[in-house]
CSV table of C-alpha atoms in Angstrom, one decimal:
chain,number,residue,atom,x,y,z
A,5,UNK,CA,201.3,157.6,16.3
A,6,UNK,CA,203.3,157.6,20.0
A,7,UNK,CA,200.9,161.4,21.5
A,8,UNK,CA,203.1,160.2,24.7
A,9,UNK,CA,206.9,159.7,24.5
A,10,UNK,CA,209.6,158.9,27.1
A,11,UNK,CA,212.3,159.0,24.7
A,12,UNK,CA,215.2,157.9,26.9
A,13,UNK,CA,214.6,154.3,28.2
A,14,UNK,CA,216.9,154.5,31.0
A,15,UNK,CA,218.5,156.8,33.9
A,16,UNK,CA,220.9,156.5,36.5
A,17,UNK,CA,221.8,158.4,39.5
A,18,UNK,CA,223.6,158.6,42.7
A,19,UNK,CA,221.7,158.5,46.0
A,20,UNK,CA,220.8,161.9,47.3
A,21,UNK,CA,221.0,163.7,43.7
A,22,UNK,CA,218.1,164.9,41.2
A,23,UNK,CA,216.4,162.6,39.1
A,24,UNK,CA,215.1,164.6,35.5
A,25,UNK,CA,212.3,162.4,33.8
A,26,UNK,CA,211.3,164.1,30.6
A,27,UNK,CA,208.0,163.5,28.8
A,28,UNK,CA,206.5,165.0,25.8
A,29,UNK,CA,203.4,165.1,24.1
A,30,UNK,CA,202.1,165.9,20.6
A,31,UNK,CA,197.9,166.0,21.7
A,32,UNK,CA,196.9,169.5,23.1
A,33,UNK,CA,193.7,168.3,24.2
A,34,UNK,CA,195.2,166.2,26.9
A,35,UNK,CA,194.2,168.0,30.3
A,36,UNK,CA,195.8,165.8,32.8
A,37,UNK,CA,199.5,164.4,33.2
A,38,UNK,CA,200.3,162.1,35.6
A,39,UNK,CA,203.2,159.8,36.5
A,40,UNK,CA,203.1,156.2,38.1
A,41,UNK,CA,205.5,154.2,39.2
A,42,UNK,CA,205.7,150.4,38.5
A,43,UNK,CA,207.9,147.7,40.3
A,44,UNK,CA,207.7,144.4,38.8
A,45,UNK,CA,205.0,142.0,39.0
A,46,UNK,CA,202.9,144.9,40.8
A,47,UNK,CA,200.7,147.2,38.9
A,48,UNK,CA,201.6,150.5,38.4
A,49,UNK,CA,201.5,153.3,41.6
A,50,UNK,CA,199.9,157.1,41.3
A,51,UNK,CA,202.8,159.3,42.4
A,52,UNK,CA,201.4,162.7,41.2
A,53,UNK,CA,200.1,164.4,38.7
A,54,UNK,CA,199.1,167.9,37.4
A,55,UNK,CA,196.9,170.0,35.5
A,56,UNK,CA,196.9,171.7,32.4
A,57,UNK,CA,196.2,175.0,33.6
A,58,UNK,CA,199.3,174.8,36.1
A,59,UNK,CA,202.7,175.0,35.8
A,60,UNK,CA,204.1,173.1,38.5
A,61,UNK,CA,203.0,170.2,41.5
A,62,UNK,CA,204.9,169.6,44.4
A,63,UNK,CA,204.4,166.7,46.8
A,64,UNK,CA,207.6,166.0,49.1
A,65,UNK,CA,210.7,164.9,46.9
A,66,UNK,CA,208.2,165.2,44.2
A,67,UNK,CA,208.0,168.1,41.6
A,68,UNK,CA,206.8,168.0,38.3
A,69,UNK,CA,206.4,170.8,35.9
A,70,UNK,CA,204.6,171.1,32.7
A,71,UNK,CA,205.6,173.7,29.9
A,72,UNK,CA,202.5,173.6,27.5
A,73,UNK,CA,204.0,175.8,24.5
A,74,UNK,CA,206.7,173.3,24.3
A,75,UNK,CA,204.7,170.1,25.0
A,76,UNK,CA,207.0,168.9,27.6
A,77,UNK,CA,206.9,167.5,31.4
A,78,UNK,CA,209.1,166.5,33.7
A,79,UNK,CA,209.3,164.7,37.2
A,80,UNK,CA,212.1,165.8,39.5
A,81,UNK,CA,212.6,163.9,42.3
A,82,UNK,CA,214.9,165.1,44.9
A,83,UNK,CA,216.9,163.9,47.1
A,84,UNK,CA,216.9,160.2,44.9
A,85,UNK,CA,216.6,157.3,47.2
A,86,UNK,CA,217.8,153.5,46.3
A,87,UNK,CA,214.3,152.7,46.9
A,88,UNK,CA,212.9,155.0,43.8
A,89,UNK,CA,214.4,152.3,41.3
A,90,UNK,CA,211.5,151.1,39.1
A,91,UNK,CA,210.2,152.2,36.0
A,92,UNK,CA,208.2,155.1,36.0
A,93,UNK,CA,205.5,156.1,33.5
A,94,UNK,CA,204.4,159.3,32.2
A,95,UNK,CA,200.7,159.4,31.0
A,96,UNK,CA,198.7,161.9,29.5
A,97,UNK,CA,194.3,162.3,30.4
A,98,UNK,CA,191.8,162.9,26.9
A,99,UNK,CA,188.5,161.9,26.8
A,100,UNK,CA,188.5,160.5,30.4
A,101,UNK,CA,191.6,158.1,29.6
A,102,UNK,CA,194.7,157.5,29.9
A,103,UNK,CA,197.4,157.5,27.0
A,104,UNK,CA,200.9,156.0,28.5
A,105,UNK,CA,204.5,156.6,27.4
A,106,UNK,CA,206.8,153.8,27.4
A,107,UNK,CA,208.7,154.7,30.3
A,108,UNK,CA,212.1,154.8,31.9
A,109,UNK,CA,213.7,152.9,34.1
A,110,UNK,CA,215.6,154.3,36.9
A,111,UNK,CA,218.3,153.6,39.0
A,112,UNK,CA,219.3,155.0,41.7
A,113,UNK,CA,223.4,154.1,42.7
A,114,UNK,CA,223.7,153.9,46.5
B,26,UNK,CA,191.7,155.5,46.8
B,27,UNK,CA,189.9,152.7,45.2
B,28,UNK,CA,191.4,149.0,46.2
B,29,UNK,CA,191.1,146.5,43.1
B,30,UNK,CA,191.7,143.0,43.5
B,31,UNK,CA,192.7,141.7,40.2
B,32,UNK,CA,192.8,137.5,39.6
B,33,UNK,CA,194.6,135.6,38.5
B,34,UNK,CA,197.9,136.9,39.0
B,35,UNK,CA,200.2,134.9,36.7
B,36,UNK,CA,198.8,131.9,33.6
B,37,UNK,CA,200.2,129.7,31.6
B,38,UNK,CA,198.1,129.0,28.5
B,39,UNK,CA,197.9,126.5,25.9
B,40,UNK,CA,197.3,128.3,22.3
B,41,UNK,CA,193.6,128.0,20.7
B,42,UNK,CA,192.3,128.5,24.6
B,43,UNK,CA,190.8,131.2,26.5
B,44,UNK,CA,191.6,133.1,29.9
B,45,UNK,CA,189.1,135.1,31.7
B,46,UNK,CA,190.8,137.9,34.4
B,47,UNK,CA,188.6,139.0,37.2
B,48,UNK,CA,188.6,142.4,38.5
B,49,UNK,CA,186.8,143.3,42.0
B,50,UNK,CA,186.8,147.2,43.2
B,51,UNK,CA,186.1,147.8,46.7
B,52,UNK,CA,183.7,150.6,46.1
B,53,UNK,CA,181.4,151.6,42.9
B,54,UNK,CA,182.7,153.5,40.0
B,55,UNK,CA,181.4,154.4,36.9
B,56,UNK,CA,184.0,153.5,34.5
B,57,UNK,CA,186.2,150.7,34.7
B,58,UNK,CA,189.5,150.7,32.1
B,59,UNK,CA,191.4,147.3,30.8
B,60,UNK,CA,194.9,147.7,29.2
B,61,UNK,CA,197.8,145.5,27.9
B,62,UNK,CA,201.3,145.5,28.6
B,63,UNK,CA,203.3,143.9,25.8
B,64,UNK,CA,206.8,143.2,26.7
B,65,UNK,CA,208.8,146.3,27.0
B,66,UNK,CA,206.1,148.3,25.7
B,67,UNK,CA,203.7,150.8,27.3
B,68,UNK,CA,200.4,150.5,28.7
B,69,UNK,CA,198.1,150.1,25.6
B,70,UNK,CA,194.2,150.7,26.2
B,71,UNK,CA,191.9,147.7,25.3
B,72,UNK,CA,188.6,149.1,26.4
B,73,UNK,CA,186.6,150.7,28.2
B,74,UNK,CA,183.5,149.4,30.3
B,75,UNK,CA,180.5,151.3,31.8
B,76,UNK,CA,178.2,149.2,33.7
B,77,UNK,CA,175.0,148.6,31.8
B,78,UNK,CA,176.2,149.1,28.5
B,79,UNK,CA,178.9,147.7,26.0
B,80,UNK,CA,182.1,147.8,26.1
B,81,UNK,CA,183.9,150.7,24.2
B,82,UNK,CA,187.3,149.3,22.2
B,83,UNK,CA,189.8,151.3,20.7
B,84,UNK,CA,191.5,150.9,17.8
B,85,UNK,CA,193.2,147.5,16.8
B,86,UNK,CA,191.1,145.7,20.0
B,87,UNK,CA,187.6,144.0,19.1
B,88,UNK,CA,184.9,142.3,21.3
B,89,UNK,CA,185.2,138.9,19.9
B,90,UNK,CA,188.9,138.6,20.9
B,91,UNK,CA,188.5,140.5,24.2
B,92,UNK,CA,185.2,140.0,25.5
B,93,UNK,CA,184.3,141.9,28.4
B,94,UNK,CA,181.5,142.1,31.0
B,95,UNK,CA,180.1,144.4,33.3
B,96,UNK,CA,177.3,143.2,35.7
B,97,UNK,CA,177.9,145.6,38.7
B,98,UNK,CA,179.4,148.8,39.4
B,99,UNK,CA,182.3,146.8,41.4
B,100,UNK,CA,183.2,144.0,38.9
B,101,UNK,CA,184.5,143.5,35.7
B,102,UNK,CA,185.7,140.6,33.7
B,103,UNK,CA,188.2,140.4,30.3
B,104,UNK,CA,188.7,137.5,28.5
B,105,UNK,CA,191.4,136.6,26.0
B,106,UNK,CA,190.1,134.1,22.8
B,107,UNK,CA,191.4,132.2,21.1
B,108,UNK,CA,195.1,132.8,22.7
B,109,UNK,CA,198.0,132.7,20.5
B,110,UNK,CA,201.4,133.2,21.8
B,111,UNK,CA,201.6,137.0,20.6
B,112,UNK,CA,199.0,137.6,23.1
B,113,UNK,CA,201.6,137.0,26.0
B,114,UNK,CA,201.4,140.0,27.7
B,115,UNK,CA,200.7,141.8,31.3
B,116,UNK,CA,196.7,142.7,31.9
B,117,UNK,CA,195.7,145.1,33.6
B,118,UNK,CA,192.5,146.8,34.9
B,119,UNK,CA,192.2,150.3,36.3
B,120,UNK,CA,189.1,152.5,37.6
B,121,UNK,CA,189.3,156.4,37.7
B,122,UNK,CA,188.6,157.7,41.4
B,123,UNK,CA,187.9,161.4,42.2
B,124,UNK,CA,191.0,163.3,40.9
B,125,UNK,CA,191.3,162.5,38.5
B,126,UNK,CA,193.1,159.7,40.3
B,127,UNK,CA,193.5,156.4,38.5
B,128,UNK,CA,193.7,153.1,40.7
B,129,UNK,CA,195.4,149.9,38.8
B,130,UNK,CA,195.0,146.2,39.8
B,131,UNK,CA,198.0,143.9,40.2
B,132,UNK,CA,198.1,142.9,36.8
B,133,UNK,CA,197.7,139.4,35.4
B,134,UNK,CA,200.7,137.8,33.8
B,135,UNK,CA,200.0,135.7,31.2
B,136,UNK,CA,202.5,133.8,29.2
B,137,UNK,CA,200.5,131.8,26.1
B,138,UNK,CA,202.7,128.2,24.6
């Protein structure tokens, strides 16, 4: 049973626009989300995470809000930069770990 | 933020042999995490390792395929038995920092034939 999904596998944007990743979860007891971004043949990056008791993160181009009744998360990135291409990965904190979705790769069109 | 130096980085393994991945932290942590990385797949948690103790696994993972050690609070070691080629997969290890912040090593590639 998937308590962390990405459920589209890929994105593409222009340069300069928003990038939406969306992330639910099915495990209530989760009380930290975070998000990591992974180029290949490097391990996965911290960009920012958040809270169960908040409602929104911000850190520069990075947002990411969290709407508990509905179980969702998302990453907004804004303005999208060619160098934001990678896959990023939306995880989910119970019982001191972490519980990863399969991420989404992103693209971002110069 | 923690550094981890994670070795080695890629393998190529004959089946029916063993690879042991290294992982160094450049400070002392409590809890030290190893996970998997199938081939367009997540990030799949293999276990869990407190220094001084044994190794917790989760579901589907046990210690005689994926034995792991824990001397220090700074090192950690995972090895894969008995490799067959559906064991091809991306290692990695990762520590939880103050946060909570989790660091991840480079990752060890490793491609079993």
């Amino acid at each position: 049973d998937q308590q962390v999904k990405q459920n589209s596998p890929s994105l593409s944007v222009q340069e300069g626009r928003i990038s939406i990743l969306n992330c639910d979860y099915t495990n209530s007891m989760f009380d930290y989300f975070l998000w990591y971004k992974k180029y290949p043949a490097e391990g996965p990056t911290f960009l920012i995470s958040i809270s169960s008791i908040k409602d929104k993160n911000e850190d520069g181009r990075f947002t990411v809000f969290l709407n508990k009744s509905a179980k969702h998360l998302s990453l907004h990135i804004v303005p999208s930069q060619p160098g934001d291409s990678a896959v990023y990965f939306c995880a989910a904190r119970g019982d001191s770990k972490l519980t990863f979705g399969k991420g989404i790769t992103l693209s971002v069109r110069p | 933020s923690a550094v981890i130096s994670q070795k080695p980085s890629r393998d190529i393994c004959q089946r029916g042999t063993s690879l042991t991945i290294q992982c160094q932290v450049d400070s002392q942590v409590t809890m030290m995490f190893w996970y998997r990385q199938q081939p367009g797949q997540s990030l799949t948690l293999i276990a869990t390792a407190n220094q001084g103790s044994e190794a917790t696994y989760e579901s589907g993972f046990v210690i005689d395929k994926f034995p792991i050690s824990r001397p220090n609070l700074t090192f950690s070691t995972l090895t894969v038995s008995n490799m067959s080629p559906e064991d091809s997969s991306i290692y990695l290890c990762s520590v939880e920092t103050f946060g909570p912040y989790y660091t991840f090593g480079s990752g060890t590639r490793l491609t079993v034939v």
